[in-house]
Amino acid sequence: MAVDGFTRGVVLVEILGISDPQILIAYGLCIVLTLACIVYGLLYRNAGND
Amino acid sequence: MAVDTVTLSAITLVYILITLGLGYLGWKRTKSTEDYLVAGRSTHPVIIALSYGSTFISTSAIVGFGGMAANLGMGLIWLTVFNIGIGILLAFVIFGKRTRAIGQRLSAFTFPDLMGKIYQSHLLQYISGFIIVVSMPLYTAAILIGGARFLEPTLNISYSTALLIFALIVALYVVYGGLIAVMYTDAFQGAIMLVGMTVFLILTYVYLGGVTVANRALGAMTDLVPPALASQGMTGWTSMPVLGSPIWFTLITTLVLGVGIGVLAQPQLVVRFMTAKDDKTLNRALSVGGPFILMMTGVAFTVGALTNVWFLQSSGKIAVDAAGGNVDAVIPLYVNQAMPPLFVIIFMLTLLAAAMSTLSSLYHSMGTALVCDIWGRGKECALSLRANQYGIIVMMVASLILAFFLPVNIIARATAMFMGLCAAAFLPAFAVGVYARRPSTRAALASMLAGTISWFLWTAFVHAAESKPLGLCQALFGVPALGGLPWSVVDPIVIGLPISAAVMVILQIRAIKATDDTGGAATPA
């Protein structure tokens, strides 16, 4: 499994064409945080009625 | 590429007419001062999200910071991480709901009004208003410059004319329609920006042969990094600079932290929270706000860096060299030379929309701060619509004059300066104010003053990027900046914000202890 995960990581790096992990992590965080915004908004769309 | 002037004029005219039409709608729906100042506190979540996002993202983010990415590379994508994580997620969830509830309970109309009412201090309201009126024109002028720089070659008009047209059209609907007009037009402009930036990303990767090919080509340009940048720590356009190098400090402290954290306490954005009816409105707005910011700054910084590949293939030069050394000119030049004529028009509208949406909010914030919080401080904020309209006109003229005198390459730096000052001056007092049960007025005043003064001293005497052009350090001490590396490249926010926060925390704790010692009988201050 670890090898599979590693392989997937290598493939991702190959597809993106960027090798610096700091840049890759930043792009990954952008996606994760955007999804967090969407999910939070949907989960709590009816929460907080005054 | 040549743009058909008839098509360009027709589309631009339609855009301006729709914008003015929405401004008219805002004017028709403005019945009270509450409508004019906080959009009646009943705005739709999608409008809040697009208005917040399009106000947040200006031409500075697209032209200025896109140009910075062309110069310094994809490391700027860390700013997008901060923009989404702090500027949207944290801002809405942690600060937005409290701001909305307190603003509604205290009937606050502006950011300084909110601060003054939380801390029950007219002096605090006055100082907040003063900081806004003095510093916000710098940011406003930078946005005017960004928009005018693109309009100038595209419409083939003089720079001065472009500045004037820009400033006047926005002022027209802000003055008459107030915040309802601002938010309606923001939402329309935000939608245009979303379309424009999405197409911009797709076309760039299509032209450069796809994601993998384009990114690899950029990564392979490492040996083309100018010696002046390489000696300061730049390693390439798809990698971070050397840790602790001058460029690393500029990238992380000025651009990423300065703008990424500074956004939390920007008066024109905080007011957006006060336009929501309830918390669920803000929750729903979050679903739109996050993706919007990703598609704005994420695209600008990625494409900005990739312009190097296009310019290398088309002219044999890196982007900044192709733009004659002017970082702010990279994105406009790339769009004009690389993109098809129809997209040049779409992108021009995107930039116009980005500039106008931010400008309108800044005009509104500055004008209402001048009238409600300085001229009318201590009185009911609702002096009159006419007074606020005059305030907006005065601040618009001041910003326009400043725009004529500011130097080139100022867009990204002026944005970072404004946001850094906002964070140093307002953030600790604002955060404690919306969360503490007994916020201390003395602590807030001391924090704001300590943050502002330390930020200014560092800007004027230590941070070489500002102290050199300001000349104050040279005149007093005979050197352009005090202290050598790394201090001369450490952004003022890294100094001002911790000082401001420390003062706030220490004095707040002392105030709570003093109140507890007297059995809770003392006043919060």
Tab-separated table of C-alpha atoms in Angstrom, chain A residues 10-50, chain B residues 74-75 77-78 80-82 84-85 88-89 93 97 100 104 205 211-212 215-216 238-241 248 277-281 283-284 286-287 289-291 294 298 301-302:
chain	number	residue	atom	x	y	z
A	10	VAL	CA	5.160	10.208	-8.212
A	11	VAL	CA	2.542	9.997	-10.968
A	12	LEU	CA	0.876	13.154	-9.670
A	13	VAL	CA	4.182	14.982	-9.664
A	14	GLU	CA	4.813	13.760	-13.196
A	15	ILE	CA	1.422	14.978	-14.378
A	16	LEU	CA	1.778	18.404	-12.749
A	17	GLY	CA	5.343	18.791	-13.948
A	18	ILE	CA	6.373	20.481	-10.696
A	19	SER	CA	8.958	18.796	-8.509
A	20	ASP	CA	9.323	21.177	-5.529
A	21	PRO	CA	7.263	19.642	-2.688
A	22	GLN	CA	6.642	23.080	-1.136
A	23	ILE	CA	4.873	24.239	-4.277
A	24	LEU	CA	2.943	20.963	-4.591
A	25	ILE	CA	1.819	21.166	-0.951
A	26	ALA	CA	0.618	24.740	-1.538
A	27	TYR	CA	-1.476	23.677	-4.537
A	28	GLY	CA	-2.834	20.740	-2.537
A	29	LEU	CA	-3.801	23.008	0.350
A	30	CYS	CA	-5.578	25.370	-2.045
A	31	ILE	CA	-7.799	22.517	-3.220
A	32	VAL	CA	-8.410	21.141	0.281
A	33	LEU	CA	-9.319	24.557	1.721
A	34	THR	CA	-11.634	25.328	-1.184
A	35	LEU	CA	-13.423	22.027	-0.637
A	36	ALA	CA	-13.614	22.815	3.082
A	37	CYS	CA	-15.395	26.087	2.275
A	38	ILE	CA	-17.890	24.311	0.016
A	39	VAL	CA	-18.572	21.483	2.472
A	40	TYR	CA	-18.928	23.827	5.468
A	41	GLY	CA	-21.322	26.031	3.559
A	42	LEU	CA	-23.456	23.076	2.513
A	43	LEU	CA	-23.448	21.334	5.901
A	44	TYR	CA	-24.410	24.476	7.800
A	45	ARG	CA	-26.575	26.087	5.125
A	46	ASN	CA	-29.566	26.131	7.474
A	47	ALA	CA	-27.680	26.624	10.733
A	48	GLY	CA	-27.689	29.940	12.523
A	49	ASN	CA	-31.254	31.167	12.196
A	50	ASP	CA	-31.911	34.278	14.206
B	74	MET	CA	4.941	29.920	-8.324
B	75	GLY	CA	5.948	30.311	-4.659
B	77	ILE	CA	0.703	30.268	-4.598
B	78	TRP	CA	1.192	30.211	-0.803
B	80	THR	CA	-3.652	31.736	-2.336
B	81	VAL	CA	-3.502	29.228	0.535
B	82	PHE	CA	-3.700	32.145	2.986
B	84	ILE	CA	-8.688	30.931	1.067
B	85	GLY	CA	-7.784	29.623	4.532
B	88	ILE	CA	-12.329	33.344	3.497
B	89	LEU	CA	-12.687	30.321	5.807
B	93	VAL	CA	-16.473	31.333	10.330
B	97	LYS	CA	-20.644	35.702	12.475
B	100	ARG	CA	-22.618	40.433	12.086
B	104	GLN	CA	-26.637	44.313	14.387
B	205	TYR	CA	-2.325	25.928	-20.756
B	211	VAL	CA	-0.344	21.345	-17.826
B	212	THR	CA	2.596	18.930	-17.769
B	215	ASN	CA	5.006	23.424	-16.036
B	216	ARG	CA	8.029	21.352	-17.090
B	238	THR	CA	8.540	26.358	-10.079
B	239	SER	CA	10.440	26.202	-6.796
B	240	MET	CA	10.625	28.184	-3.578
B	241	PRO	CA	13.514	30.589	-2.980
B	248	TRP	CA	12.308	34.356	0.576
B	277	LYS	CA	-29.345	39.029	7.912
B	278	ASP	CA	-28.279	35.931	9.873
B	279	ASP	CA	-25.511	33.373	10.302
B	280	LYS	CA	-26.878	30.932	7.749
B	281	THR	CA	-26.481	33.636	5.112
B	283	ASN	CA	-22.506	29.943	5.911
B	284	ARG	CA	-24.070	29.777	2.465
B	286	LEU	CA	-18.793	30.491	2.144
B	287	SER	CA	-19.605	27.858	-0.493
B	289	GLY	CA	-16.462	32.553	-1.680
B	290	GLY	CA	-13.867	29.757	-1.439
B	291	PRO	CA	-13.987	28.618	-5.087
B	294	LEU	CA	-9.189	29.987	-5.798
B	298	GLY	CA	-4.706	30.814	-7.952
B	301	PHE	CA	-0.233	33.471	-9.798
B	302	THR	CA	-0.057	30.319	-11.919
